[in-house]
Short mmCIF file of C-alpha atoms in Angstrom, two decimals:
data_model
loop_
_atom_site.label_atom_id
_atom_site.label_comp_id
_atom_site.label_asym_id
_atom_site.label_seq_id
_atom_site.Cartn_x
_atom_site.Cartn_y
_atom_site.Cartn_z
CA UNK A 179 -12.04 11.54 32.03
CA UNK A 180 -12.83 13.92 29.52
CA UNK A 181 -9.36 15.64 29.45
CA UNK A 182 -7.98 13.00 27.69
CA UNK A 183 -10.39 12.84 24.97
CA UNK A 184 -10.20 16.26 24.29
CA UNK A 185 -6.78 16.24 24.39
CA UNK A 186 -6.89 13.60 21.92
CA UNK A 187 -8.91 15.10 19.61
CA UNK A 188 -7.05 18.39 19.75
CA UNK A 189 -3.89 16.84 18.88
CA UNK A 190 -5.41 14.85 15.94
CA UNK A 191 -6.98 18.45 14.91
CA UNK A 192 -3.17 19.76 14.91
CA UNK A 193 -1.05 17.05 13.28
CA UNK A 194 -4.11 15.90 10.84
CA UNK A 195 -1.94 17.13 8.12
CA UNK A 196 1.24 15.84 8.42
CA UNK A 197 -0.55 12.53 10.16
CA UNK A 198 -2.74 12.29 6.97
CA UNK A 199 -0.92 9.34 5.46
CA UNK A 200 -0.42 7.65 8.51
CA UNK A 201 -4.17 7.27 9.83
CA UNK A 202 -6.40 4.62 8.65
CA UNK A 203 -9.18 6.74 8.75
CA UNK A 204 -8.63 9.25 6.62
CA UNK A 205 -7.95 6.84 3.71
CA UNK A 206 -11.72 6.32 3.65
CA UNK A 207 -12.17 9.97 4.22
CA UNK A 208 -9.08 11.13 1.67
CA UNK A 209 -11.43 10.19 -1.51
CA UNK A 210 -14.10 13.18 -1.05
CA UNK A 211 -11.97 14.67 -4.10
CA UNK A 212 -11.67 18.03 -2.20
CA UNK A 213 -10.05 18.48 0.76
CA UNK A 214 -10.40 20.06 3.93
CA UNK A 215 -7.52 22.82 3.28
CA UNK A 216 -9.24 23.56 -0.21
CA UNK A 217 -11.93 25.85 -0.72
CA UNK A 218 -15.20 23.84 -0.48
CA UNK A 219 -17.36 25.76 -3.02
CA UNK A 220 -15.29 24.38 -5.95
CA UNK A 221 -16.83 21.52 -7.66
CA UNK A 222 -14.18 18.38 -7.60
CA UNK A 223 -15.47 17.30 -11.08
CA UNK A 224 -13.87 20.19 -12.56
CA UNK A 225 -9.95 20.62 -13.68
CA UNK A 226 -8.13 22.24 -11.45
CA UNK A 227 -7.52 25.73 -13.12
CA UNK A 228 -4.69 26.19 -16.08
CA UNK A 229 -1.19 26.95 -15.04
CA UNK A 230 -0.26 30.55 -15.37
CA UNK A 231 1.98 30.95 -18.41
CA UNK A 232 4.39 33.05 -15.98
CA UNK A 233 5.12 30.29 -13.41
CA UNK A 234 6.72 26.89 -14.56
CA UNK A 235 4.43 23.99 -12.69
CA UNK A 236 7.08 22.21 -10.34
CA UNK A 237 7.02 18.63 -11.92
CA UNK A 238 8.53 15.86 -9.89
CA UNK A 239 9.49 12.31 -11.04
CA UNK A 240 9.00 9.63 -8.80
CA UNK A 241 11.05 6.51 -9.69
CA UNK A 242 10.54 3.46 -6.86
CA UNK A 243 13.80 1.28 -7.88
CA UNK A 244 14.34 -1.96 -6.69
CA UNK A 245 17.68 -3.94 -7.28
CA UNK A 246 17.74 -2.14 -11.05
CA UNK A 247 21.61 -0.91 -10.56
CA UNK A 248 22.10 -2.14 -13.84
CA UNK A 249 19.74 0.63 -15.52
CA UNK A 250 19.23 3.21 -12.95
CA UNK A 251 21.75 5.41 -14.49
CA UNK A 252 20.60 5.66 -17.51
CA UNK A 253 17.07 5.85 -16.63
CA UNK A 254 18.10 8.64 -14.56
CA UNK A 255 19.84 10.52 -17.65
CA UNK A 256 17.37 9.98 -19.93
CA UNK A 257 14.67 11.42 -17.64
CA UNK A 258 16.73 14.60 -16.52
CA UNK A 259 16.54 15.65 -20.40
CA UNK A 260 13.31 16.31 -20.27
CA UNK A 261 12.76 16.88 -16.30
CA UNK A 262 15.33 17.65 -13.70
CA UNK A 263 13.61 17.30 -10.57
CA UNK A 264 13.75 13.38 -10.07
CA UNK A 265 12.60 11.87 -7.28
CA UNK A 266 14.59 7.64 -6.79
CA UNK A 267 13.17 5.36 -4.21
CA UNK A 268 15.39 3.36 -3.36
CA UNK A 269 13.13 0.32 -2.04
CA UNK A 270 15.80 -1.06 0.53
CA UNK A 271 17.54 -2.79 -2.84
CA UNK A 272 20.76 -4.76 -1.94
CA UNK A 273 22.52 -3.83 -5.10
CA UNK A 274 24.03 -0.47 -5.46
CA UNK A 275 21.13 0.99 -7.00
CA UNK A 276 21.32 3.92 -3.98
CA UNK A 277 24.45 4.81 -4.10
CA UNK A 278 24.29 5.29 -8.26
CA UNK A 279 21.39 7.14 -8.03
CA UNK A 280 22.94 9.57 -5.29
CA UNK A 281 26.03 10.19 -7.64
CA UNK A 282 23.29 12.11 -10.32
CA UNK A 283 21.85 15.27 -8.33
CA UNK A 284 18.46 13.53 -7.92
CA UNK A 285 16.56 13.53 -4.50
CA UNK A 286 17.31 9.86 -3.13
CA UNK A 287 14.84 8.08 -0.65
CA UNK A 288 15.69 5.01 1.12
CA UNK A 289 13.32 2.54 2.21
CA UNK A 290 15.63 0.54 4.80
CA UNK A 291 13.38 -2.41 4.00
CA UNK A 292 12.30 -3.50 1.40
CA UNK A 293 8.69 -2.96 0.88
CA UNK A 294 7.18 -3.30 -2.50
CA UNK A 295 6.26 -0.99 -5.02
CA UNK A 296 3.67 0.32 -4.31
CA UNK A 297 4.75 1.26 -0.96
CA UNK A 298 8.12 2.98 -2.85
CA UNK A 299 5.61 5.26 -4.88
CA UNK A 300 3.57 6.01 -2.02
CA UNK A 301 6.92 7.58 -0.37
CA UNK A 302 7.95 9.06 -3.30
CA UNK A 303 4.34 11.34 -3.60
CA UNK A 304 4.57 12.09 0.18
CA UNK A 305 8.23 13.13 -0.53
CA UNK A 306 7.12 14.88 -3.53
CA UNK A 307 4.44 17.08 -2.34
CA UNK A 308 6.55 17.64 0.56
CA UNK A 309 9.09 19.09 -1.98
CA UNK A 310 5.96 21.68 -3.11
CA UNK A 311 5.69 20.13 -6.52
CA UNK A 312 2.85 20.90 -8.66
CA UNK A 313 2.67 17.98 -10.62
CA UNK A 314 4.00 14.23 -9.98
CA UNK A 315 4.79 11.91 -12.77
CA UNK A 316 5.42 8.11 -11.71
CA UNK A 317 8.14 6.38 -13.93
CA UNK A 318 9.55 2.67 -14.01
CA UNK A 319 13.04 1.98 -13.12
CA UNK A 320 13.72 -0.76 -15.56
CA UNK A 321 13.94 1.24 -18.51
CA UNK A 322 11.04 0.76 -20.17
CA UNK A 323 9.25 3.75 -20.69
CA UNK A 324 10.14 6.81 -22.68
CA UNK A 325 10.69 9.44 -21.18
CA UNK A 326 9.77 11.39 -23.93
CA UNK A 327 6.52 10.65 -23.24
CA UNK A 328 6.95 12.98 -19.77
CA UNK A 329 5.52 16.60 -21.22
CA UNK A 330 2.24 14.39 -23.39
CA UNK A 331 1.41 13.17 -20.03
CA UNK A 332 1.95 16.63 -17.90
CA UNK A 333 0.83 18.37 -20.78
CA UNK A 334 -3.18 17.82 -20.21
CA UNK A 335 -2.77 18.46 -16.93
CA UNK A 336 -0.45 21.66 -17.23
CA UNK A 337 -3.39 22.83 -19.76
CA UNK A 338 -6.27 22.05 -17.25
CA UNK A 339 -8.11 19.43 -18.79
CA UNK A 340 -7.25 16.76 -16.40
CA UNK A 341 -5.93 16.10 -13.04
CA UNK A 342 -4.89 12.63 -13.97
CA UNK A 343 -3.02 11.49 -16.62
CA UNK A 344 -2.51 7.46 -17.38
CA UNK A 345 0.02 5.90 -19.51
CA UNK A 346 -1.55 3.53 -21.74
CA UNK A 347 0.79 0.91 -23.84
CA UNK A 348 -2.44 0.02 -26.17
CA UNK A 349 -3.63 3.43 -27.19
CA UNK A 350 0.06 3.66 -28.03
CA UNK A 351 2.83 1.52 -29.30
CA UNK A 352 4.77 -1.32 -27.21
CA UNK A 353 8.09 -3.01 -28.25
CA UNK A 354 8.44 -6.36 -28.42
CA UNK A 355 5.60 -6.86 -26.31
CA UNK A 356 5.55 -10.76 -25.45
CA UNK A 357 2.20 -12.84 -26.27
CA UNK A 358 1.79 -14.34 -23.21
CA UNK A 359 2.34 -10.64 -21.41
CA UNK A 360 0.10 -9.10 -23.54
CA UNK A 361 -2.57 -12.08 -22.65
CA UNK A 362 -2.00 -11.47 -19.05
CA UNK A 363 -1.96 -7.72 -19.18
CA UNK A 364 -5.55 -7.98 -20.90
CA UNK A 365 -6.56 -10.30 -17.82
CA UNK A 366 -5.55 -7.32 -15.75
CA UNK A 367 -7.49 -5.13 -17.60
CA UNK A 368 -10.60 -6.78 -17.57
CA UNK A 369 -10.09 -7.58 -14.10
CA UNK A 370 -9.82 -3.83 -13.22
CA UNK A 371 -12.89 -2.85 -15.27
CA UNK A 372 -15.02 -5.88 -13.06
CA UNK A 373 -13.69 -4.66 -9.58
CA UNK A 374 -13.42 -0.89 -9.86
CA UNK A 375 -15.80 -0.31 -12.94
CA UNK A 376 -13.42 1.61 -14.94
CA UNK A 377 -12.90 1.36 -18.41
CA UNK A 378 -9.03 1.71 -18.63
CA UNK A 379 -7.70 0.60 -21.43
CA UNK A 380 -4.15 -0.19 -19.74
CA UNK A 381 -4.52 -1.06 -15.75
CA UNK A 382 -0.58 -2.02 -15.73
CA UNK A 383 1.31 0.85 -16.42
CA UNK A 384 4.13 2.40 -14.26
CA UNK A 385 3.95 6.03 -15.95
CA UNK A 386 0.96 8.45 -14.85
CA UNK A 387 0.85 11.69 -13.76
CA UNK A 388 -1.01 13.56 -10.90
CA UNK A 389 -1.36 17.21 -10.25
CA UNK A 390 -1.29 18.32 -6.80
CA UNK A 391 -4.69 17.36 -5.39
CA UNK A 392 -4.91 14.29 -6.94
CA UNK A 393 -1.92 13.51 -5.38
CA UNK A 394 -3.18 14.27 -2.35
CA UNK A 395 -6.37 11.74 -2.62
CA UNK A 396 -3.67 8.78 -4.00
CA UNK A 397 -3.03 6.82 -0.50
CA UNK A 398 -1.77 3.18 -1.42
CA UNK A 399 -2.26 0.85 1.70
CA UNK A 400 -1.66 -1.75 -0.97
CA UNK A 401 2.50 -2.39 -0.63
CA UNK A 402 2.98 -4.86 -3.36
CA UNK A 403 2.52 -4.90 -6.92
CA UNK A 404 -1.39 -4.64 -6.22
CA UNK A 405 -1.44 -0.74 -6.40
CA UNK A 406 -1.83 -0.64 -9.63
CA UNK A 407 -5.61 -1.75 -9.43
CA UNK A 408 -5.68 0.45 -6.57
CA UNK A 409 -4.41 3.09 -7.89
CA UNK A 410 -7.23 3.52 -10.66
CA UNK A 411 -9.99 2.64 -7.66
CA UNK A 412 -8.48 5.94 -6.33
CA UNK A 413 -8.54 8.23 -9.06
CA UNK A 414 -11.87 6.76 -10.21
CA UNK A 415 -13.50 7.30 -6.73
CA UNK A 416 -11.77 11.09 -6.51
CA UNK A 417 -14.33 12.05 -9.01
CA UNK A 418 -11.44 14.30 -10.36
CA UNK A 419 -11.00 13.99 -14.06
CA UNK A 420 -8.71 11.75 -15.82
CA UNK A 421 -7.61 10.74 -19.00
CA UNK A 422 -5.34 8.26 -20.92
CA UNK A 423 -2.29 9.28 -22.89
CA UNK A 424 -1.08 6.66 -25.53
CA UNK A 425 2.85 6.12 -24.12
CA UNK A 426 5.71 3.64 -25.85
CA UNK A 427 6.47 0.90 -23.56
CA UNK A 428 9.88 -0.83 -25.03
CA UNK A 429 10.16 -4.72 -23.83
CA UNK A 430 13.74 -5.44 -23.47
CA UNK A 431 15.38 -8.70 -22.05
CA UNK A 432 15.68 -6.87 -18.82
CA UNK A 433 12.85 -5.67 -18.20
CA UNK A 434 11.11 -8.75 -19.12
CA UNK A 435 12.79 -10.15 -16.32
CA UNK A 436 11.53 -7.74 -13.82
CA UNK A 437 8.09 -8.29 -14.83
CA UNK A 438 5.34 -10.29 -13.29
CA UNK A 439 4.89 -14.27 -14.09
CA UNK A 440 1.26 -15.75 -14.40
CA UNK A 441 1.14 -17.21 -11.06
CA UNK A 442 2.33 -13.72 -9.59
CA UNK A 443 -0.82 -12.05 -11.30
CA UNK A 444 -2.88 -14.41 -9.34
CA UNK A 445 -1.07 -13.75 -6.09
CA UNK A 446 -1.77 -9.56 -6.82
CA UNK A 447 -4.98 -10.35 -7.44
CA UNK A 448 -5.72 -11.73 -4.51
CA UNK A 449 -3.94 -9.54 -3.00
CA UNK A 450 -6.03 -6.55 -4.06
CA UNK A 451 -9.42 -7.86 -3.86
CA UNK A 452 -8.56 -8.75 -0.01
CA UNK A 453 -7.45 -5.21 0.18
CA UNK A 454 -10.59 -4.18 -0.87
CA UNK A 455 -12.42 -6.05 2.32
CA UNK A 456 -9.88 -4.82 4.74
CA UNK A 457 -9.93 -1.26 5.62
CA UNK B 207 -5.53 -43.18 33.22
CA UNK B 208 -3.49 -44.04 30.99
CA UNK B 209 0.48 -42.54 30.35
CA UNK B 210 -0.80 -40.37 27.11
CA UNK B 211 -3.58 -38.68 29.36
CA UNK B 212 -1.34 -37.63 31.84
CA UNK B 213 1.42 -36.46 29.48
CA UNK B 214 -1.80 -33.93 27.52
CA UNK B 215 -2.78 -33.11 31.00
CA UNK B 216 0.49 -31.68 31.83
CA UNK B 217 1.00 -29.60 28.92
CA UNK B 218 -2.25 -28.49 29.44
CA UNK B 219 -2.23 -27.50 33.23
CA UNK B 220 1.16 -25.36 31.68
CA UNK B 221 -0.80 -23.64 29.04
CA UNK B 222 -3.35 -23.28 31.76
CA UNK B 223 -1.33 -21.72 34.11
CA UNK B 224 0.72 -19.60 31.71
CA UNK B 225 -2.79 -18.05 30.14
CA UNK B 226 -4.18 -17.13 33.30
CA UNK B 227 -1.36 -15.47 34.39
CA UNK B 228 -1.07 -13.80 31.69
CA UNK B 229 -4.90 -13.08 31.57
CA UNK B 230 -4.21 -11.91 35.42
CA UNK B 231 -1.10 -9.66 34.79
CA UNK B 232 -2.84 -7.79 31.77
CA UNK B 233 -0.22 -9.43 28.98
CA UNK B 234 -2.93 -10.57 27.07
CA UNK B 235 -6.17 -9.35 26.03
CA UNK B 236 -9.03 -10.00 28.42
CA UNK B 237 -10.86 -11.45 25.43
CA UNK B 238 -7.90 -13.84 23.84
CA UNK B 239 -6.84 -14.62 27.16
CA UNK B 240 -10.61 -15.69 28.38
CA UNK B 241 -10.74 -18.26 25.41
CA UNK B 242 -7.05 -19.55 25.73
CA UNK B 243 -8.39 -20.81 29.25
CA UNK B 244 -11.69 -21.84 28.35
CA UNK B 245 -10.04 -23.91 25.39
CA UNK B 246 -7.76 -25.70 27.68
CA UNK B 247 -10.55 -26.71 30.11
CA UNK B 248 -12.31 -28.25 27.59
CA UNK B 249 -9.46 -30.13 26.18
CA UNK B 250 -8.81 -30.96 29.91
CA UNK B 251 -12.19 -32.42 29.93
CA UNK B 252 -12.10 -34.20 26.80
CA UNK B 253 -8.68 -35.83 27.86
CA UNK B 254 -9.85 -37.09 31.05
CA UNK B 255 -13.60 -38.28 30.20
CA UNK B 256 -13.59 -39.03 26.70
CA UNK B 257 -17.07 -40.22 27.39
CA UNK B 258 -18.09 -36.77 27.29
CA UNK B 259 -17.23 -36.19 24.06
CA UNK B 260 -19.26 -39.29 22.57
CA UNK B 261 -22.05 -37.85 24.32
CA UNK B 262 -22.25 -34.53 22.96
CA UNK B 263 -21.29 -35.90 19.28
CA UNK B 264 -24.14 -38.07 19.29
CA UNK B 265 -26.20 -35.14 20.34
CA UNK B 266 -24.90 -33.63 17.48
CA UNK B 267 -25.28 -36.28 15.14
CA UNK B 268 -21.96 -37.66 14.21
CA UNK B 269 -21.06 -41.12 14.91
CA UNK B 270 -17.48 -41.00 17.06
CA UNK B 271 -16.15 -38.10 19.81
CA UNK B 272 -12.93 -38.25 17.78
CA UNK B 273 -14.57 -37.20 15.02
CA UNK B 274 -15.84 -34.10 17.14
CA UNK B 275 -12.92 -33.16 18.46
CA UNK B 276 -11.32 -33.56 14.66
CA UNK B 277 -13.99 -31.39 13.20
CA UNK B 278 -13.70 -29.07 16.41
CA UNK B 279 -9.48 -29.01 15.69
CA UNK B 280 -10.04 -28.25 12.25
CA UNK B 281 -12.05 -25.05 12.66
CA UNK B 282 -10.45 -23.82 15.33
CA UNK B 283 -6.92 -24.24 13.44
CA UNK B 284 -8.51 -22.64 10.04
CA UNK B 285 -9.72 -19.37 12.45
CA UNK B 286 -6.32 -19.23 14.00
CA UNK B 287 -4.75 -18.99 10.45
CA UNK B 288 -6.78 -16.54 8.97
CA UNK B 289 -6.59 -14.87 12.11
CA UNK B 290 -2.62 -14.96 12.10
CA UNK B 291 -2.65 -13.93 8.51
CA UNK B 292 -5.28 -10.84 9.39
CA UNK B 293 -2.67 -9.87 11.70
CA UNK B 294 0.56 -10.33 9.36
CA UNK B 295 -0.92 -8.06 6.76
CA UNK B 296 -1.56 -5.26 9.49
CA UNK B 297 1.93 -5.91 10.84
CA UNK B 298 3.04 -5.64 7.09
CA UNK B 299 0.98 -2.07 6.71
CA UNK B 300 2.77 -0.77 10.48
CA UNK B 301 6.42 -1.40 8.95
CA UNK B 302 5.63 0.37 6.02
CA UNK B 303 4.82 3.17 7.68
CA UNK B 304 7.14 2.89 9.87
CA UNK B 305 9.70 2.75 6.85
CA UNK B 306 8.10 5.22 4.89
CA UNK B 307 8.42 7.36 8.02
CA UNK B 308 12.18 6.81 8.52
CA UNK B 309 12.52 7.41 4.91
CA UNK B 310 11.32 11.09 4.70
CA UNK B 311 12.30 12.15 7.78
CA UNK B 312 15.93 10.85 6.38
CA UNK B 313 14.92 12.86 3.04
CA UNK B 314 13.77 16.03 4.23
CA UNK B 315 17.05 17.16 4.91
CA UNK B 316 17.94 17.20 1.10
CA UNK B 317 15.11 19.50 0.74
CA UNK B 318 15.85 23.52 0.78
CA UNK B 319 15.16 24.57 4.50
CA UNK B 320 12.39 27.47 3.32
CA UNK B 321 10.32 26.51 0.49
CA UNK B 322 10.47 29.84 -1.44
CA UNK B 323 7.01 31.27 -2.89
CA UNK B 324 5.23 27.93 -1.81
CA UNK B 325 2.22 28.61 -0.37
CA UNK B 326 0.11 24.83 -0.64
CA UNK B 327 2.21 22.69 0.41
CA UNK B 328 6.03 22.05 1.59
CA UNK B 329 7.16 21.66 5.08
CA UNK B 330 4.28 19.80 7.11
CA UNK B 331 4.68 21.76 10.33
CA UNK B 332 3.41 25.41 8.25
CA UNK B 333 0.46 23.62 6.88
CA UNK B 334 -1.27 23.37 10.46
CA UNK B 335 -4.52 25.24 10.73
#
């Protein structure tokens, strides 16, 4: 009778680490901002200490793709100039988004189905901090970031101001940014500062970057498009300190496309707020 | 009794039969399986003394049975959806993670077997403690 409860907690002692993303209970517990591996006596409120000038911080790129075979490769080159550790999810697309991304020298993960977004990234950090790196940028497949705008994001954090670093289109400059987008995105915005409190000036945006341990708190249960709310109710709730960085977000035809209609918006909404009530 | 009352009663005694069993045998949750057969008995009822139901709407206030057994139909179907849907979205969170699993264990071999001068993080398995 009590063998097996022992036994059970024994084994949850062992694998707790590599079961961490995989047990509902430790998403409530992941958010204490320091955990269990890390010393205890350092305050989570603080920066994680500066990089050494002698070692290069591993950054990683995590792009979740899905169906973008049509950009990929470019996305792909223009990211490699300015990182070359790149990280493609391939989100179970039925184009040949895969098997372009696997002709670059990029780490390619496939999701055999399809699962969302925010499911893709989620993979992608795992995959990431499996790799050991130090910091993990997130980066839109449909071409419209900069990737330029890579080293202002890492930059904070490689400096030790900030664990978290958020793109933000409207401290920066956007392209061609449609009215009824920018409308929306503003909904979104307010939205997020009503449900998680924060004051972020730009909920929306695919490119943000994470040093290690904030990695480590980010667990999206949230599959869909909905992450992105839930991504700042993370890094809000870590404690650890974030900041925005003003990015360049270019609106082309295509990725226009790929965006999110009015009624979608709704749908994440929904989405998200029933996330919150489920555990 | 009328042809109607006999063809409900049939389909009933199936449902019946199959949710017992099934209660019996351990298929189903003692608690799911408990009001499967409870529902049917009372539908059973209903079918066969419709009288019954008049009675206890009255009791209740509203005019016709029918209009019980509507408003009963109603909830019941509006718990069963949100139930279903409770369900889907867990069912949705268990593929992921299923997926996700597949995924990296699929992607680990692209990684370098040792992770040189990597003391944080890496390979799972030297992280235990």
């Amino acid at each position: 009778m009590v063998w097996p409860l022992a036994k059970s907690a024994f084994d949850r002692l062992v694998d707790s680490d590599w079961a961490a993303g995989y047990d509902p209970q430790s998403i409530s517990r992941g958010f204490a901002g320091v955990r269990k591996n890390e010393p205890m006596t350092q305050p989570s409120t603080t920066a994680h200490d500066a990089f050494p000038a002698s070692r290069n911080p591993r950054v990683y790129v995590v792009i979740p793709a899905y169906n973008e075979a049509a950009v990929i490769a470019d996305v792909i080159t223009a990211v490699k100039a300015s990182c070359p550790d790149i990280i493609v999810v391939d989100d179970g697309s039925r184009d040949a988004t895969g098997a372009i991304a696997r002709r670059s020298s990029v780490y390619v993960i496939r999701h055999v189905i399809n699962r969302g977004q925010g499911a893709a990234l989620q993979t992608g950090i795992e995959f990431a901090l499996m790799a050991g790196a130090d910091i993990i940028v997130t980066f839109d497949a449909d071409g419209q970031h900069d990737a330029a705008d890579i080293s202002r994001l890492t930059a904070p954090i490689i400096a030790g101001a900030c664990d978290i670093a958020l793109g933000s289109r409207f401290l920066g400059e956007t392209i061609d940014l449609p009215a009824v987008r920018r409308l929306l995105l503003r909904a979104g915005i307010l939205f997020t500062r009503v449900t998680s409190g924060a004051a972020v000036s730009d909920t929306h945006n695919g490119l943000r970057a994470f040093s290690r341990r904030a990695a480590e708190c980010i667990r999206l249960r949230l599959d869909g498009m909905a992450h992105a709310s839930e991504i700042i109710d993370q890094v809000i709730r870590s404690g650890l300190p974030w900041r925005e960085i003003p990015v360049t977000i270019r609106y082309t035809d295509y990725s226009r496309t790929k965006g999110q209609s009015s009624r979608g918006a709704i749908k994440i909404a929904m989405h998200y707020l029933l996330g919150r009530v489920m555990r | 009794m009328n042809g109607f009352q006999v063809l409900i009663l049939s389909v009933l005694t199936l449902l019946f039969a199959a949710s017992l069993t099934a209660l019996l045998r351990g298929w189903s949750g003692r608690r799911e399986g408990i009001v499967w057969c409870g529902l049917c008995m009372i539908a059973a009822v209903a079918t066969i003394w419709p009288q019954v139901t008049v009675r206890v709407a009255n009791a209740l206030g509203i005019g016709r049975g029918a209009d019980l057994v509507f408003y009963c139909a109603v909830v019941v179907m509006m718990v069963g959806f949100w139930m279903t849907y409770i369900r889907l979205r867990y069912l949705r969170r268990d593929v992921t993670q299923l997926v996700r699993h597949i995924a990296l264990l699929e992607a680990r071999s692209q990684l370098p077997d040792a992770d040189p001068g990597d003391d944080s993080g890496g390979n799972p398995s030297s992280r235990q403690h």
